[in-house]
Coordinates of C-alpha atoms in Angstrom, one line a residue:
M18 CA 100.9 161.0 -80.2
S19 CA 102.9 161.6 -77.0
S20 CA 106.7 161.9 -77.0
P21 CA 108.7 158.8 -76.0
L22 CA 109.0 158.0 -72.3
P23 CA 112.1 159.9 -71.0
A24 CA 115.1 157.9 -69.9
S25 CA 115.6 160.6 -67.3
V26 CA 113.2 163.3 -66.1
L27 CA 116.1 165.3 -65.0
D28 CA 117.3 166.1 -68.5
L29 CA 114.0 167.4 -70.0
A30 CA 114.3 171.0 -68.8
P31 CA 116.2 173.0 -66.2
V32 CA 113.0 173.5 -64.2
V33 CA 110.1 171.1 -63.5
P34 CA 107.0 173.0 -62.6
V35 CA 105.4 171.7 -59.4
V36 CA 101.6 172.1 -60.0
V37 CA 98.7 172.1 -57.7
I38 CA 95.5 171.9 -59.7
E39 CA 92.2 172.7 -57.9
D40 CA 90.0 172.8 -61.0
V41 CA 90.5 170.1 -63.6
A42 CA 89.3 172.7 -66.3
D43 CA 92.6 174.5 -65.7
A44 CA 94.7 171.4 -66.4
V45 CA 95.0 171.6 -70.2
P46 CA 95.4 175.3 -70.8
L47 CA 97.9 175.5 -67.9
A48 CA 99.9 172.6 -69.3
R49 CA 99.9 174.1 -72.8
A50 CA 101.2 177.4 -71.4
L51 CA 104.1 175.6 -69.6
V52 CA 105.0 173.5 -72.7
T53 CA 104.9 176.5 -75.0
G54 CA 107.1 178.4 -72.6
G55 CA 109.7 175.6 -72.8
L56 CA 108.9 173.5 -69.7
P57 CA 107.6 170.1 -71.0
A58 CA 108.0 168.1 -67.7
I59 CA 105.0 168.9 -65.5
E60 CA 104.7 167.5 -62.0
V61 CA 101.0 167.5 -60.9
T62 CA 101.0 167.0 -57.1
L63 CA 98.4 164.6 -55.6
R64 CA 97.3 167.2 -53.1
T65 CA 93.9 167.9 -54.5
P66 CA 90.9 165.8 -55.5
A67 CA 91.3 167.0 -59.1
A68 CA 94.9 165.8 -59.4
L69 CA 94.4 162.4 -61.1
D70 CA 91.8 163.8 -63.5
A71 CA 94.1 166.6 -64.3
I72 CA 96.9 164.1 -65.1
R73 CA 94.5 162.2 -67.3
E74 CA 93.4 165.3 -69.2
I75 CA 97.0 166.6 -69.8
A76 CA 98.1 163.1 -70.9
A77 CA 95.2 162.9 -73.4
E78 CA 95.1 166.5 -74.7
V79 CA 98.7 167.8 -74.5
P80 CA 100.9 165.1 -76.0
E81 CA 104.0 167.2 -76.1
A82 CA 103.9 167.5 -72.3
V83 CA 105.6 164.9 -70.1
V84 CA 103.2 164.8 -67.2
G85 CA 104.1 163.2 -63.9
A86 CA 102.6 162.8 -60.5
G87 CA 104.1 164.3 -57.4
T88 CA 103.6 163.9 -53.6
V89 CA 103.3 160.1 -54.3
I90 CA 103.5 158.4 -50.9
T91 CA 101.7 155.0 -51.3
P92 CA 101.7 152.1 -53.7
D93 CA 98.0 152.7 -54.5
Q94 CA 98.9 156.3 -55.6
V95 CA 101.7 154.9 -57.8
N96 CA 99.2 152.6 -59.5
A97 CA 96.5 155.2 -59.8
S98 CA 98.9 157.8 -61.2
V99 CA 100.3 155.5 -63.9
A100 CA 96.8 154.4 -64.8
A101 CA 95.8 158.1 -65.3
G102 CA 98.7 158.6 -67.6
A103 CA 101.6 159.8 -65.4
R104 CA 104.9 159.3 -67.2
F105 CA 107.1 159.8 -64.1
L106 CA 106.6 159.8 -60.3
V107 CA 108.0 162.0 -57.6
S108 CA 107.8 161.4 -53.9
P109 CA 108.7 163.7 -51.0
G110 CA 110.5 160.8 -49.2
W111 CA 110.7 157.0 -49.6
T112 CA 110.3 153.7 -47.9
D113 CA 111.3 150.2 -49.2
V114 CA 107.6 149.5 -49.9
L115 CA 107.1 152.8 -51.9
L116 CA 110.4 152.3 -53.7
D117 CA 109.4 148.8 -54.8
A118 CA 106.1 150.1 -56.1
M119 CA 107.7 152.9 -58.0
R120 CA 110.3 150.6 -59.5
A121 CA 107.6 148.2 -60.6
S122 CA 105.6 150.9 -62.2
G123 CA 107.8 150.9 -65.3
V124 CA 108.1 154.7 -65.4
P125 CA 111.0 156.9 -64.2
F126 CA 110.8 158.0 -60.6
L127 CA 112.5 160.5 -58.3
P128 CA 112.4 159.4 -54.6
G129 CA 112.8 162.2 -52.1
V130 CA 115.8 162.5 -49.8
S131 CA 117.0 165.1 -47.3
T132 CA 119.9 163.3 -45.6
T133 CA 123.2 161.7 -46.6
S134 CA 122.1 158.3 -45.2
E135 CA 119.0 158.3 -47.4
V136 CA 121.2 159.1 -50.5
V137 CA 123.5 156.2 -49.6
A138 CA 120.6 153.9 -49.1
L139 CA 119.2 154.7 -52.5
L140 CA 122.6 154.3 -54.2
E141 CA 122.8 150.9 -52.5
R142 CA 119.5 150.0 -54.2
G143 CA 120.7 151.2 -57.6
V144 CA 118.9 154.5 -57.6
R145 CA 121.0 157.4 -58.7
E146 CA 118.5 160.1 -59.5
M147 CA 116.6 161.7 -56.6
K148 CA 114.5 164.6 -55.4
F149 CA 116.2 166.7 -52.7
F150 CA 113.4 168.0 -50.5
P151 CA 112.7 170.3 -48.8
A152 CA 115.7 171.9 -50.5
E153 CA 116.0 175.2 -48.7
A154 CA 115.0 173.9 -45.3
A155 CA 117.3 170.9 -45.6
G156 CA 120.5 172.9 -46.3
G157 CA 120.2 174.2 -49.8
T158 CA 123.1 174.6 -52.1
A159 CA 125.7 174.3 -49.4
Y160 CA 124.4 170.8 -48.4
L161 CA 124.2 169.6 -52.0
K162 CA 127.7 171.0 -52.7
S163 CA 129.0 169.0 -49.7
L164 CA 127.3 165.8 -51.0
N165 CA 129.1 166.0 -54.3
G166 CA 132.5 165.1 -52.9
P167 CA 131.7 161.7 -51.4
L168 CA 128.7 160.9 -53.5
P169 CA 129.3 162.3 -57.0
Q170 CA 127.2 159.5 -58.6
A171 CA 124.0 160.9 -57.2
R172 CA 122.0 163.4 -59.3
F173 CA 119.3 165.7 -57.8
C174 CA 116.3 167.7 -58.6
P175 CA 116.1 170.0 -55.5
T176 CA 112.5 171.2 -54.7
G177 CA 111.1 173.3 -51.9
G178 CA 111.5 177.0 -51.4
I179 CA 113.4 177.6 -54.7
G180 CA 112.6 180.7 -56.8
P181 CA 114.0 182.5 -59.8
A182 CA 116.6 184.2 -57.7
T183 CA 118.1 181.0 -56.2
A184 CA 117.5 178.5 -59.0
P185 CA 120.7 179.5 -60.9
D186 CA 122.7 178.8 -57.8
Y187 CA 121.3 175.3 -57.7
L188 CA 121.7 174.7 -61.4
A189 CA 125.4 175.7 -61.2
L190 CA 126.1 172.6 -59.0
P191 CA 127.5 169.6 -60.8
N192 CA 125.2 167.2 -59.1
V193 CA 122.0 169.2 -59.8
A194 CA 120.4 168.5 -63.2
C195 CA 117.2 170.6 -62.7
V196 CA 115.1 172.2 -60.0
G197 CA 111.5 172.0 -59.1
G198 CA 109.3 175.0 -58.3
S199 CA 106.0 176.8 -58.7
W200 CA 107.1 180.4 -59.1
M201 CA 105.9 180.4 -62.8
L202 CA 102.4 179.6 -61.6
P203 CA 101.5 182.6 -59.3
A204 CA 98.2 182.1 -57.6
D205 CA 96.7 185.2 -59.0
A206 CA 97.6 184.3 -62.6
V207 CA 96.1 180.9 -62.2
A208 CA 93.0 182.3 -60.6
A209 CA 92.6 184.8 -63.4
R210 CA 93.4 182.1 -66.0
D211 CA 96.1 184.4 -67.3
W212 CA 97.9 181.7 -69.3
G213 CA 99.9 184.2 -71.2
R214 CA 101.6 185.3 -68.0
V215 CA 102.2 181.7 -67.1
E216 CA 103.8 181.1 -70.5
A217 CA 106.0 184.2 -70.1
L218 CA 107.2 183.1 -66.7
A219 CA 107.8 179.5 -68.0
R220 CA 109.9 180.9 -70.8
E221 CA 112.0 182.8 -68.3
A222 CA 112.5 179.7 -66.2
A223 CA 113.4 177.6 -69.3
G224 CA 116.1 180.2 -70.0
L225 CA 117.8 179.5 -66.7
K226 CA 119.6 176.5 -68.2
G227 CA 122.4 178.8 -69.4
S228 CA 123.4 179.4 -65.8
R229 CA 125.2 176.1 -65.6
A230 CA 127.7 177.2 -68.2
Q231 CA 129.1 179.7 -65.7
V232 CA 130.6 177.1 -63.4

């Protein structure tokens, strides 16, 4: 039996793994390695033909995982993701049409933003939790720190170019609840199906939550 639907994806773990799955056979062992390492929220991006089947397999076989769909950009993808078992949705950006579809899905969602105006527009629509993307290219920690003064009600999951060296800097910010990244899934480890290494890297990432106490 799967865990209850989260009220907020942002509070599940300090890091949300951003996963690109090429082979559906990798989905379950990869998810188990991440969950065992302490990262239960898993964003499977819709960048490959295997993505929806991977979500379906993880949802069915790894109940302790909270699997979601990333790179969601159309209402059809919203519907297909939820039908496959996605328990949250993440988009790189948003439009009114996409936002309406995500809101109607019944699962938590993180629309992507990279400008102050986009943040204000979402707050106007009652959305307070967002993905900040592409984080490093869009201004990084300095930009998010600047947003916190005028818009403290917005909470973010920055994603894009973040690694283990910079993640603690993001997690130290009061308006950042978690970060997204794929550094715990190095291509060579996935290709070799070295799930023990993935689990070890996930455990290190899960330990980054202590960084926020330093602020």
